[in-house]
Amino acid sequence: MTTAKQSVADPSAPDHEALLGELTEALRRIGRGDLKVRLPRRAGKAGEVADAFNEVVSLQERHHLDLRRISRIVGRDGRLTERLDDEGLDGSWAEGQRAINSLIDDLGRPTTEIARVIVAVADGDLSQHMALEIDGRPLRGEYLRIGRTVNTMVDQLSSFSNEVTRVAREVGTEGKLGGQADVRGVAGTWKDLTDSVNTMASNLTGQVRSISQVATAVAKGDLSQKITVGARGEVAELAATMNYLTDTLRLFAEQVTRVAREVGTEGKLGGQAEVPNVAGTWKDLTDSVNSMASNLTAQVRNIAQVSTAVARGDLSQKITVEAQGEILELKYTVNTMVDQLSSFADEVTRVAREVG
């Protein structure tokens, strides 16, 4: 502890003058913020004045230290439950302490309320709202503005979450294409996010509908449709696959129709379907059609060969091609006919020779 200039304590006038000088100097030092100054102890009235002065300065120093402590604990450490101790204080000193504590309460309660809502939002709970009236007293000024802003933010987040969830459920799960998120009053990032979700839903809708349109056309036998919607990634690969499938089916249909027309209608035997770059079932079907055409060609040509030989009087020919079903029956019938004709010819020849 620092002290003012020491003097001899007695009730004489010079001592009073010394006290006044020390008191003046001490007050000046207090005015400059030096709360360590103290007056030396004296006897008599001068001592009472010195003691009273020192007591006031001690209270002031205590008050200053308490303010520094509460400022650090509340403002820096964030412990909003800390308060000043007004025990042993009276009058304005106690009122000052209570005023500071009341200020901390007034600052702390809205801050705690804001923190409560923000923590709930961070935990994904968008049902919480900041109370705009605390302990029966409505918020005012900046606190009211912040409270309304926080509540508006929560409402917008809740609306955004609900709309995104609805669109994701309708488009992604329930298959209801064309859904769009409707979040009103949003701006900045929230508007960008809403627009992104709507763009995604719109693109998916266009792509799936185009794929569905082509698949439906193929199922109905219309092989002229193609997927033309813009797409990337796996959707683009799917579109390319569907278009390739349509092209393959169309080519397959054209070739089968040509072979069927040539062999079955126009009588142009030997036709074969040509469907390049096919595999699996499509290759099996192509091979089956070609095998059918090849077998029919061989069978009809063999039957035609034998029939032509019979017509020319050559009864030595027989149908030898492999056949089944009605073709096999026809083969047996023609061969039997040839045998009978041959036997008939032999008998006629024999009788004519013997008689003649």
mmCIF file of C-alpha atoms in Angstrom:
data_model
loop_
_atom_site.group_PDB
_atom_site.id
_atom_site.type_symbol
_atom_site.label_atom_id
_atom_site.label_comp_id
_atom_site.label_asym_id
_atom_site.label_seq_id
_atom_site.Cartn_x
_atom_site.Cartn_y
_atom_site.Cartn_z
ATOM 1 C CA MET A 1 0.000 0.000 0.000
ATOM 2 C CA THR A 2 1.281 3.454 -0.932
ATOM 3 C CA THR A 3 0.663 6.391 1.382
ATOM 4 C CA ALA A 4 0.618 10.120 1.064
ATOM 5 C CA LYS A 5 3.458 12.177 2.602
ATOM 6 C CA GLN A 6 3.917 11.307 6.290
ATOM 7 C CA SER A 7 3.331 14.020 8.917
ATOM 8 C CA VAL A 8 3.262 14.245 12.694
ATOM 9 C CA ALA A 9 -0.260 13.568 14.032
ATOM 10 C CA ASP A 10 -1.369 16.362 16.368
ATOM 11 C CA PRO A 11 -4.295 18.724 16.439
ATOM 12 C CA SER A 12 -2.238 21.814 15.693
ATOM 13 C CA ALA A 13 -2.955 24.037 12.715
ATOM 14 C CA PRO A 14 0.188 23.001 10.850
ATOM 15 C CA ASP A 15 -0.957 19.376 11.064
ATOM 16 C CA HIS A 16 -4.358 20.328 9.668
ATOM 17 C CA GLU A 17 -2.568 22.067 6.837
ATOM 18 C CA ALA A 18 -0.482 18.948 6.244
ATOM 19 C CA LEU A 19 -3.614 16.780 6.264
ATOM 20 C CA LEU A 20 -5.278 19.037 3.728
ATOM 21 C CA GLY A 21 -2.205 18.867 1.531
ATOM 22 C CA GLU A 22 -2.060 15.080 1.759
ATOM 23 C CA LEU A 23 -5.792 14.829 1.179
ATOM 24 C CA THR A 24 -5.548 17.041 -1.896
ATOM 25 C CA GLU A 25 -2.686 14.986 -3.294
ATOM 26 C CA ALA A 26 -4.518 11.727 -2.539
ATOM 27 C CA LEU A 27 -7.658 12.960 -4.276
ATOM 28 C CA ARG A 28 -5.625 13.909 -7.307
ATOM 29 C CA ARG A 29 -4.083 10.451 -7.400
ATOM 30 C CA ILE A 30 -7.538 8.890 -7.121
ATOM 31 C CA GLY A 31 -8.645 11.129 -9.982
ATOM 32 C CA ARG A 32 -5.808 9.639 -12.026
ATOM 33 C CA GLY A 33 -7.067 6.129 -11.168
ATOM 34 C CA ASP A 34 -4.651 5.263 -8.360
ATOM 35 C CA LEU A 35 -6.812 3.401 -5.846
ATOM 36 C CA LYS A 36 -3.833 2.232 -3.775
ATOM 37 C CA VAL A 37 -3.370 5.614 -2.125
ATOM 38 C CA ARG A 38 -4.050 5.830 1.623
ATOM 39 C CA LEU A 39 -3.698 8.565 4.266
ATOM 40 C CA PRO A 40 -1.549 7.817 7.354
ATOM 41 C CA ARG A 41 -3.308 7.230 10.657
ATOM 42 C CA ARG A 42 -3.638 10.263 12.977
ATOM 43 C CA ALA A 43 -5.118 11.136 16.311
ATOM 44 C CA GLY A 44 -8.181 13.221 16.861
ATOM 45 C CA LYS A 45 -10.434 14.632 14.160
ATOM 46 C CA ALA A 46 -7.657 14.510 11.613
ATOM 47 C CA GLY A 47 -7.381 10.758 12.226
ATOM 48 C CA GLU A 48 -11.136 10.340 11.774
ATOM 49 C CA VAL A 49 -10.954 12.190 8.473
ATOM 50 C CA ALA A 50 -8.031 10.015 7.363
ATOM 51 C CA ASP A 51 -9.803 6.804 8.414
ATOM 52 C CA ALA A 52 -13.003 7.843 6.645
ATOM 53 C CA PHE A 53 -11.046 8.690 3.500
ATOM 54 C CA ASN A 54 -9.180 5.381 3.561
ATOM 55 C CA GLU A 55 -12.426 3.494 4.072
ATOM 56 C CA VAL A 56 -14.018 5.174 1.057
ATOM 57 C CA VAL A 57 -10.964 4.472 -1.089
ATOM 58 C CA SER A 58 -10.950 0.842 0.089
ATOM 59 C CA LEU A 59 -14.581 0.489 -0.901
ATOM 60 C CA GLN A 60 -13.794 2.047 -4.239
ATOM 61 C CA GLU A 61 -10.872 -0.326 -4.736
ATOM 62 C CA ARG A 62 -12.980 -3.304 -3.752
ATOM 63 C CA HIS A 63 -15.677 -2.187 -6.163
ATOM 64 C CA HIS A 64 -13.084 -1.773 -8.908
ATOM 65 C CA LEU A 65 -11.606 -5.246 -8.303
ATOM 66 C CA ASP A 66 -15.083 -6.788 -8.239
ATOM 67 C CA LEU A 67 -15.909 -5.120 -11.560
ATOM 68 C CA ARG A 68 -12.691 -6.423 -13.101
ATOM 69 C CA ARG A 69 -13.405 -9.908 -11.761
ATOM 70 C CA ILE A 70 -17.005 -9.981 -12.960
ATOM 71 C CA SER A 71 -15.973 -8.547 -16.325
ATOM 72 C CA ARG A 72 -13.446 -11.353 -16.800
ATOM 73 C CA ILE A 73 -15.692 -14.138 -15.535
ATOM 74 C CA VAL A 74 -18.857 -13.055 -17.328
ATOM 75 C CA GLY A 75 -17.526 -11.288 -20.407
ATOM 76 C CA ARG A 76 -14.456 -13.376 -21.137
ATOM 77 C CA ASP A 77 -15.105 -16.770 -19.518
ATOM 78 C CA GLY A 78 -18.814 -16.738 -20.340
ATOM 79 C CA ARG A 79 -19.998 -17.759 -16.852
ATOM 80 C CA LEU A 80 -23.343 -15.983 -16.888
ATOM 81 C CA THR A 81 -24.314 -17.220 -13.424
ATOM 82 C CA GLU A 82 -21.616 -15.186 -11.672
ATOM 83 C CA ARG A 83 -22.718 -12.084 -9.680
ATOM 84 C CA LEU A 84 -21.192 -9.275 -7.591
ATOM 85 C CA ASP A 85 -21.285 -9.695 -3.815
ATOM 86 C CA ASP A 86 -23.051 -6.758 -2.120
ATOM 87 C CA GLU A 87 -22.713 -8.135 1.386
ATOM 88 C CA GLY A 88 -21.588 -5.455 3.862
ATOM 89 C CA LEU A 89 -22.472 -2.638 1.468
ATOM 90 C CA ASP A 90 -25.099 -0.009 2.024
ATOM 91 C CA GLY A 91 -26.703 2.798 0.098
ATOM 92 C CA SER A 92 -25.316 3.652 -3.318
ATOM 93 C CA TRP A 93 -22.567 1.046 -3.029
ATOM 94 C CA ALA A 94 -25.122 -1.730 -2.662
ATOM 95 C CA GLU A 95 -27.341 -0.161 -5.309
ATOM 96 C CA GLY A 96 -24.402 -0.044 -7.699
ATOM 97 C CA GLN A 97 -23.629 -3.700 -7.110
ATOM 98 C CA ARG A 98 -27.272 -4.641 -7.574
ATOM 99 C CA ALA A 99 -27.424 -2.538 -10.759
ATOM 100 C CA ILE A 100 -24.442 -4.443 -12.195
ATOM 101 C CA ASN A 101 -26.027 -7.762 -11.214
ATOM 102 C CA SER A 102 -29.286 -6.676 -12.801
ATOM 103 C CA LEU A 103 -27.382 -5.713 -15.953
ATOM 104 C CA ILE A 104 -25.790 -9.162 -16.037
ATOM 105 C CA ASP A 105 -29.235 -10.715 -15.613
ATOM 106 C CA ASP A 106 -30.657 -8.580 -18.394
ATOM 107 C CA LEU A 107 -27.755 -9.466 -20.667
ATOM 108 C CA GLY A 108 -27.507 -13.104 -19.633
ATOM 109 C CA ARG A 109 -31.108 -14.218 -19.944
ATOM 110 C CA PRO A 110 -31.548 -13.288 -23.613
ATOM 111 C CA THR A 111 -28.096 -14.684 -24.337
ATOM 112 C CA THR A 112 -29.007 -17.953 -22.613
ATOM 113 C CA GLU A 113 -32.271 -18.055 -24.525
ATOM 114 C CA ILE A 114 -30.467 -17.468 -27.818
ATOM 115 C CA ALA A 115 -27.957 -20.188 -26.953
ATOM 116 C CA ARG A 116 -30.771 -22.601 -26.083
ATOM 117 C CA VAL A 117 -32.409 -22.160 -29.492
ATOM 118 C CA ILE A 118 -29.115 -22.324 -31.403
ATOM 119 C CA VAL A 119 -28.099 -25.534 -29.585
ATOM 120 C CA ALA A 120 -31.495 -27.030 -30.467
ATOM 121 C CA VAL A 121 -30.983 -26.065 -34.135
ATOM 122 C CA ALA A 122 -27.484 -27.562 -34.095
ATOM 123 C CA ASP A 123 -29.027 -30.791 -32.715
ATOM 124 C CA GLY A 124 -31.577 -30.809 -35.529
ATOM 125 C CA ASP A 125 -34.521 -29.679 -33.389
ATOM 126 C CA LEU A 126 -36.293 -26.967 -35.392
ATOM 127 C CA SER A 127 -39.323 -26.773 -33.096
ATOM 128 C CA GLN A 128 -37.719 -24.358 -30.615
ATOM 129 C CA HIS A 129 -38.254 -20.598 -30.661
ATOM 130 C CA MET A 130 -36.688 -17.809 -28.663
ATOM 131 C CA ALA A 131 -39.057 -16.340 -26.081
ATOM 132 C CA LEU A 132 -39.705 -12.653 -26.712
ATOM 133 C CA GLU A 133 -40.796 -12.150 -23.104
ATOM 134 C CA ILE A 134 -38.597 -13.231 -20.185
ATOM 135 C CA ASP A 135 -39.814 -13.228 -16.571
ATOM 136 C CA GLY A 136 -42.830 -11.206 -17.587
ATOM 137 C CA ARG A 137 -40.766 -8.511 -19.280
ATOM 138 C CA PRO A 138 -40.857 -8.212 -23.072
ATOM 139 C CA LEU A 139 -37.581 -7.909 -24.937
ATOM 140 C CA ARG A 140 -36.751 -4.519 -26.428
ATOM 141 C CA GLY A 141 -34.302 -2.909 -28.797
ATOM 142 C CA GLU A 142 -31.527 -5.087 -30.151
ATOM 143 C CA TYR A 143 -32.641 -8.067 -28.078
ATOM 144 C CA LEU A 144 -36.083 -7.957 -29.654
ATOM 145 C CA ARG A 145 -34.558 -7.626 -33.129
ATOM 146 C CA ILE A 146 -32.185 -10.541 -32.497
ATOM 147 C CA GLY A 147 -35.024 -12.632 -31.054
ATOM 148 C CA ARG A 148 -37.211 -12.046 -34.095
ATOM 149 C CA THR A 149 -34.262 -12.746 -36.405
ATOM 150 C CA VAL A 150 -33.470 -16.028 -34.642
ATOM 151 C CA ASN A 151 -37.119 -17.111 -34.769
ATOM 152 C CA THR A 152 -37.348 -16.186 -38.458
ATOM 153 C CA MET A 153 -34.193 -18.213 -39.102
ATOM 154 C CA VAL A 154 -35.662 -21.225 -37.288
ATOM 155 C CA ASP A 155 -38.950 -20.911 -39.212
ATOM 156 C CA GLN A 156 -37.102 -20.708 -42.542
ATOM 157 C CA LEU A 157 -34.912 -23.683 -41.661
ATOM 158 C CA SER A 158 -37.978 -25.657 -40.601
ATOM 159 C CA SER A 159 -39.814 -24.749 -43.803
ATOM 160 C CA PHE A 160 -36.744 -25.574 -45.891
ATOM 161 C CA SER A 161 -36.314 -28.919 -44.110
ATOM 162 C CA ASN A 162 -39.993 -29.811 -44.506
ATOM 163 C CA GLU A 163 -40.053 -28.904 -48.197
ATOM 164 C CA VAL A 164 -36.817 -30.714 -49.016
ATOM 165 C CA THR A 165 -38.040 -33.786 -47.120
ATOM 166 C CA ARG A 166 -41.384 -33.666 -48.945
ATOM 167 C CA VAL A 167 -39.786 -33.340 -52.397
ATOM 168 C CA ALA A 168 -37.237 -36.086 -51.619
ATOM 169 C CA ARG A 169 -40.035 -38.402 -50.412
ATOM 170 C CA GLU A 170 -42.353 -37.680 -53.335
ATOM 171 C CA VAL A 171 -39.709 -37.853 -56.067
ATOM 172 C CA GLY A 172 -37.289 -40.378 -54.603
ATOM 173 C CA THR A 173 -39.590 -42.753 -52.678
ATOM 174 C CA GLU A 174 -43.174 -42.370 -53.875
ATOM 175 C CA GLY A 175 -42.255 -41.745 -57.515
ATOM 176 C CA LYS A 176 -44.374 -38.578 -57.762
ATOM 177 C CA LEU A 177 -42.348 -36.701 -60.349
ATOM 178 C CA GLY A 178 -42.528 -32.950 -60.880
ATOM 179 C CA GLY A 179 -42.391 -31.977 -57.181
ATOM 180 C CA GLN A 180 -40.798 -28.628 -56.272
ATOM 181 C CA ALA A 181 -39.787 -27.192 -52.890
ATOM 182 C CA ASP A 182 -41.652 -23.968 -52.024
ATOM 183 C CA VAL A 183 -39.769 -22.001 -49.350
ATOM 184 C CA ARG A 184 -40.997 -18.424 -49.214
ATOM 185 C CA GLY A 185 -39.092 -15.412 -47.999
ATOM 186 C CA VAL A 186 -35.650 -17.024 -48.180
ATOM 187 C CA ALA A 187 -32.543 -15.430 -49.632
ATOM 188 C CA GLY A 188 -28.839 -16.060 -49.966
ATOM 189 C CA THR A 189 -27.685 -19.606 -49.191
ATOM 190 C CA TRP A 190 -31.193 -20.829 -48.326
ATOM 191 C CA LYS A 191 -32.504 -19.667 -51.700
ATOM 192 C CA ASP A 192 -29.512 -21.239 -53.443
ATOM 193 C CA LEU A 193 -30.134 -24.543 -51.627
ATOM 194 C CA THR A 194 -33.841 -24.441 -52.475
ATOM 195 C CA ASP A 195 -33.041 -23.722 -56.134
ATOM 196 C CA SER A 196 -30.501 -26.576 -56.160
ATOM 197 C CA VAL A 197 -33.038 -29.051 -54.758
ATOM 198 C CA ASN A 198 -35.652 -27.914 -57.274
ATOM 199 C CA THR A 199 -33.157 -28.166 -60.138
ATOM 200 C CA MET A 200 -32.234 -31.688 -59.057
ATOM 201 C CA ALA A 201 -35.908 -32.712 -58.813
ATOM 202 C CA SER A 202 -36.668 -31.108 -62.181
ATOM 203 C CA ASN A 203 -33.735 -32.823 -63.896
ATOM 204 C CA LEU A 204 -34.637 -36.194 -62.398
ATOM 205 C CA THR A 205 -38.251 -35.704 -63.454
ATOM 206 C CA GLY A 206 -37.280 -34.892 -67.044
ATOM 207 C CA GLN A 207 -34.816 -37.767 -67.259
ATOM 208 C CA VAL A 208 -37.081 -40.411 -65.719
ATOM 209 C CA ARG A 209 -40.084 -39.306 -67.779
ATOM 210 C CA SER A 210 -38.034 -39.450 -70.979
ATOM 211 C CA ILE A 211 -36.749 -42.944 -70.102
ATOM 212 C CA SER A 212 -40.290 -44.024 -69.188
ATOM 213 C CA GLN A 213 -41.657 -42.636 -72.467
ATOM 214 C CA VAL A 214 -39.142 -44.611 -74.517
ATOM 215 C CA ALA A 215 -39.601 -47.779 -72.454
ATOM 216 C CA THR A 216 -43.399 -47.505 -72.892
ATOM 217 C CA ALA A 217 -42.979 -46.996 -76.636
ATOM 218 C CA VAL A 218 -40.757 -50.090 -76.867
ATOM 219 C CA ALA A 219 -43.289 -52.122 -74.865
ATOM 220 C CA LYS A 220 -45.981 -51.045 -77.378
ATOM 221 C CA GLY A 221 -43.794 -51.990 -80.339
ATOM 222 C CA ASP A 222 -42.790 -48.430 -81.288
ATOM 223 C CA LEU A 223 -39.042 -48.567 -81.862
ATOM 224 C CA SER A 224 -38.747 -45.054 -83.279
ATOM 225 C CA GLN A 225 -38.418 -43.258 -79.931
ATOM 226 C CA LYS A 226 -35.098 -42.115 -78.445
ATOM 227 C CA ILE A 227 -34.069 -40.585 -75.099
ATOM 228 C CA THR A 228 -33.062 -37.013 -75.932
ATOM 229 C CA VAL A 229 -33.085 -35.325 -72.488
ATOM 230 C CA GLY A 230 -29.744 -33.928 -71.266
ATOM 231 C CA ALA A 231 -28.058 -36.154 -68.687
ATOM 232 C CA ARG A 232 -24.684 -36.932 -67.161
ATOM 233 C CA GLY A 233 -23.011 -39.718 -65.231
ATOM 234 C CA GLU A 234 -24.962 -42.909 -64.630
ATOM 235 C CA VAL A 235 -28.175 -41.388 -65.997
ATOM 236 C CA ALA A 236 -26.365 -40.600 -69.254
ATOM 237 C CA GLU A 237 -25.075 -44.178 -69.331
ATOM 238 C CA LEU A 238 -28.622 -45.463 -68.804
ATOM 239 C CA ALA A 239 -29.923 -43.200 -71.597
ATOM 240 C CA ALA A 240 -27.200 -44.436 -73.950
ATOM 241 C CA THR A 241 -27.997 -48.054 -73.029
ATOM 242 C CA MET A 242 -31.728 -47.549 -73.629
ATOM 243 C CA ASN A 243 -31.059 -45.897 -76.991
ATOM 244 C CA TYR A 244 -28.662 -48.706 -77.945
ATOM 245 C CA LEU A 245 -31.311 -51.240 -76.899
ATOM 246 C CA THR A 246 -33.910 -49.483 -79.049
ATOM 247 C CA ASP A 247 -31.555 -49.430 -82.031
ATOM 248 C CA THR A 248 -30.764 -53.137 -81.569
ATOM 249 C CA LEU A 249 -34.441 -54.062 -81.264
ATOM 250 C CA ARG A 250 -35.320 -51.983 -84.326
ATOM 251 C CA LEU A 251 -32.549 -53.566 -86.393
ATOM 252 C CA PHE A 252 -33.539 -57.013 -85.128
ATOM 253 C CA ALA A 253 -37.183 -56.385 -86.021
ATOM 254 C CA GLU A 254 -36.235 -55.099 -89.477
ATOM 255 C CA GLN A 255 -34.033 -58.096 -90.205
ATOM 256 C CA VAL A 256 -36.545 -60.656 -88.946
ATOM 257 C CA THR A 257 -39.290 -58.951 -90.963
ATOM 258 C CA ARG A 258 -37.098 -58.963 -94.091
ATOM 259 C CA VAL A 259 -36.184 -62.631 -93.748
ATOM 260 C CA ALA A 260 -39.793 -63.595 -92.993
ATOM 261 C CA ARG A 261 -41.019 -61.635 -96.019
ATOM 262 C CA GLU A 262 -38.364 -63.001 -98.367
ATOM 263 C CA VAL A 263 -38.613 -66.622 -97.246
ATOM 264 C CA GLY A 264 -42.261 -66.828 -96.265
ATOM 265 C CA THR A 265 -43.938 -64.435 -98.694
ATOM 266 C CA GLU A 266 -41.680 -63.771 -101.665
ATOM 267 C CA GLY A 267 -40.229 -67.284 -101.733
ATOM 268 C CA LYS A 268 -36.629 -65.996 -101.794
ATOM 269 C CA LEU A 269 -34.910 -68.845 -100.022
ATOM 270 C CA GLY A 270 -31.506 -68.557 -98.356
ATOM 271 C CA GLY A 271 -32.135 -65.222 -96.630
ATOM 272 C CA GLN A 272 -30.381 -64.574 -93.311
ATOM 273 C CA ALA A 273 -30.912 -61.890 -90.633
ATOM 274 C CA GLU A 274 -27.841 -59.699 -90.038
ATOM 275 C CA VAL A 275 -27.805 -57.983 -86.639
ATOM 276 C CA PRO A 276 -24.214 -56.950 -85.803
ATOM 277 C CA ASN A 277 -22.768 -56.572 -82.317
ATOM 278 C CA VAL A 278 -25.579 -58.419 -80.533
ATOM 279 C CA ALA A 279 -25.091 -60.862 -77.690
ATOM 280 C CA GLY A 280 -27.071 -62.928 -75.238
ATOM 281 C CA THR A 281 -30.780 -63.341 -75.959
ATOM 282 C CA TRP A 282 -30.662 -61.103 -79.036
ATOM 283 C CA LYS A 283 -27.921 -63.219 -80.584
ATOM 284 C CA ASP A 284 -29.836 -66.396 -79.687
ATOM 285 C CA LEU A 285 -33.006 -65.021 -81.306
ATOM 286 C CA THR A 286 -31.090 -63.967 -84.412
ATOM 287 C CA ASP A 287 -29.466 -67.395 -84.631
ATOM 288 C CA SER A 288 -32.866 -69.038 -84.137
ATOM 289 C CA VAL A 289 -34.437 -67.027 -86.964
ATOM 290 C CA ASN A 290 -31.493 -67.760 -89.240
ATOM 291 C CA SER A 291 -31.590 -71.439 -88.307
ATOM 292 C CA MET A 292 -35.305 -71.548 -89.095
ATOM 293 C CA ALA A 293 -34.766 -69.814 -92.425
ATOM 294 C CA SER A 294 -31.835 -72.094 -93.236
ATOM 295 C CA ASN A 295 -33.792 -75.266 -92.372
ATOM 296 C CA LEU A 296 -36.818 -74.123 -94.350
ATOM 297 C CA THR A 297 -34.578 -73.261 -97.271
ATOM 298 C CA ALA A 298 -32.873 -76.679 -97.210
ATOM 299 C CA GLN A 299 -36.180 -78.549 -96.801
ATOM 300 C CA VAL A 300 -38.053 -76.657 -99.514
ATOM 301 C CA ARG A 301 -35.143 -76.850 -101.928
ATOM 302 C CA ASN A 302 -34.788 -80.603 -101.348
ATOM 303 C CA ILE A 303 -38.521 -81.092 -101.872
ATOM 304 C CA ALA A 304 -38.353 -78.896 -104.990
ATOM 305 C CA GLN A 305 -35.365 -80.879 -106.266
ATOM 306 C CA VAL A 306 -37.170 -84.198 -105.897
ATOM 307 C CA SER A 307 -40.415 -82.815 -107.334
ATOM 308 C CA THR A 308 -38.522 -81.452 -110.352
ATOM 309 C CA ALA A 309 -36.822 -84.808 -110.872
ATOM 310 C CA VAL A 310 -40.186 -86.632 -110.754
ATOM 311 C CA ALA A 311 -41.661 -84.143 -113.187
ATOM 312 C CA ARG A 312 -38.766 -84.924 -115.527
ATOM 313 C CA GLY A 313 -39.298 -88.658 -115.154
ATOM 314 C CA ASP A 314 -36.355 -89.195 -112.822
ATOM 315 C CA LEU A 315 -37.689 -91.425 -110.054
ATOM 316 C CA SER A 316 -34.319 -92.058 -108.460
ATOM 317 C CA GLN A 317 -34.324 -88.951 -106.276
ATOM 318 C CA LYS A 318 -35.395 -88.983 -102.643
ATOM 319 C CA ILE A 319 -35.871 -86.241 -99.993
ATOM 320 C CA THR A 320 -32.966 -86.711 -97.597
ATOM 321 C CA VAL A 321 -32.961 -83.459 -95.672
ATOM 322 C CA GLU A 322 -33.558 -83.592 -91.898
ATOM 323 C CA ALA A 323 -37.119 -82.582 -90.972
ATOM 324 C CA GLN A 324 -39.700 -82.821 -88.227
ATOM 325 C CA GLY A 325 -43.428 -82.416 -87.786
ATOM 326 C CA GLU A 326 -45.502 -81.713 -90.881
ATOM 327 C CA ILE A 327 -42.379 -81.271 -93.005
ATOM 328 C CA LEU A 328 -41.321 -84.788 -91.982
ATOM 329 C CA GLU A 329 -44.771 -86.082 -92.931
ATOM 330 C CA LEU A 330 -44.492 -84.301 -96.279
ATOM 331 C CA LYS A 331 -41.057 -85.869 -96.731
ATOM 332 C CA TYR A 332 -42.448 -89.330 -96.066
ATOM 333 C CA THR A 333 -45.406 -88.691 -98.388
ATOM 334 C CA VAL A 334 -43.231 -87.496 -101.273
ATOM 335 C CA ASN A 335 -40.725 -90.311 -100.822
ATOM 336 C CA THR A 336 -43.590 -92.836 -100.686
ATOM 337 C CA MET A 337 -45.062 -91.267 -103.810
ATOM 338 C CA VAL A 338 -41.696 -91.586 -105.575
ATOM 339 C CA ASP A 339 -41.413 -95.207 -104.481
ATOM 340 C CA GLN A 340 -44.931 -95.943 -105.707
ATOM 341 C CA LEU A 341 -44.341 -94.153 -108.990
ATOM 342 C CA SER A 342 -41.111 -96.019 -109.436
ATOM 343 C CA SER A 343 -42.828 -99.348 -108.675
ATOM 344 C CA PHE A 344 -45.702 -98.451 -110.992
ATOM 345 C CA ALA A 345 -43.284 -97.553 -113.756
ATOM 346 C CA ASP A 346 -41.395 -100.802 -113.295
ATOM 347 C CA GLU A 347 -44.600 -102.836 -113.446
ATOM 348 C CA VAL A 348 -45.895 -101.014 -116.492
ATOM 349 C CA THR A 349 -42.560 -101.518 -118.206
ATOM 350 C CA ARG A 350 -42.506 -105.209 -117.278
ATOM 351 C CA VAL A 351 -46.091 -105.843 -118.540
ATOM 352 C CA ALA A 352 -45.501 -103.882 -121.710
ATOM 353 C CA ARG A 353 -42.342 -105.870 -122.382
ATOM 354 C CA GLU A 354 -44.026 -109.235 -121.718
ATOM 355 C CA VAL A 355 -47.171 -108.445 -123.746
ATOM 356 C CA GLY A 356 -45.371 -106.777 -126.571
#
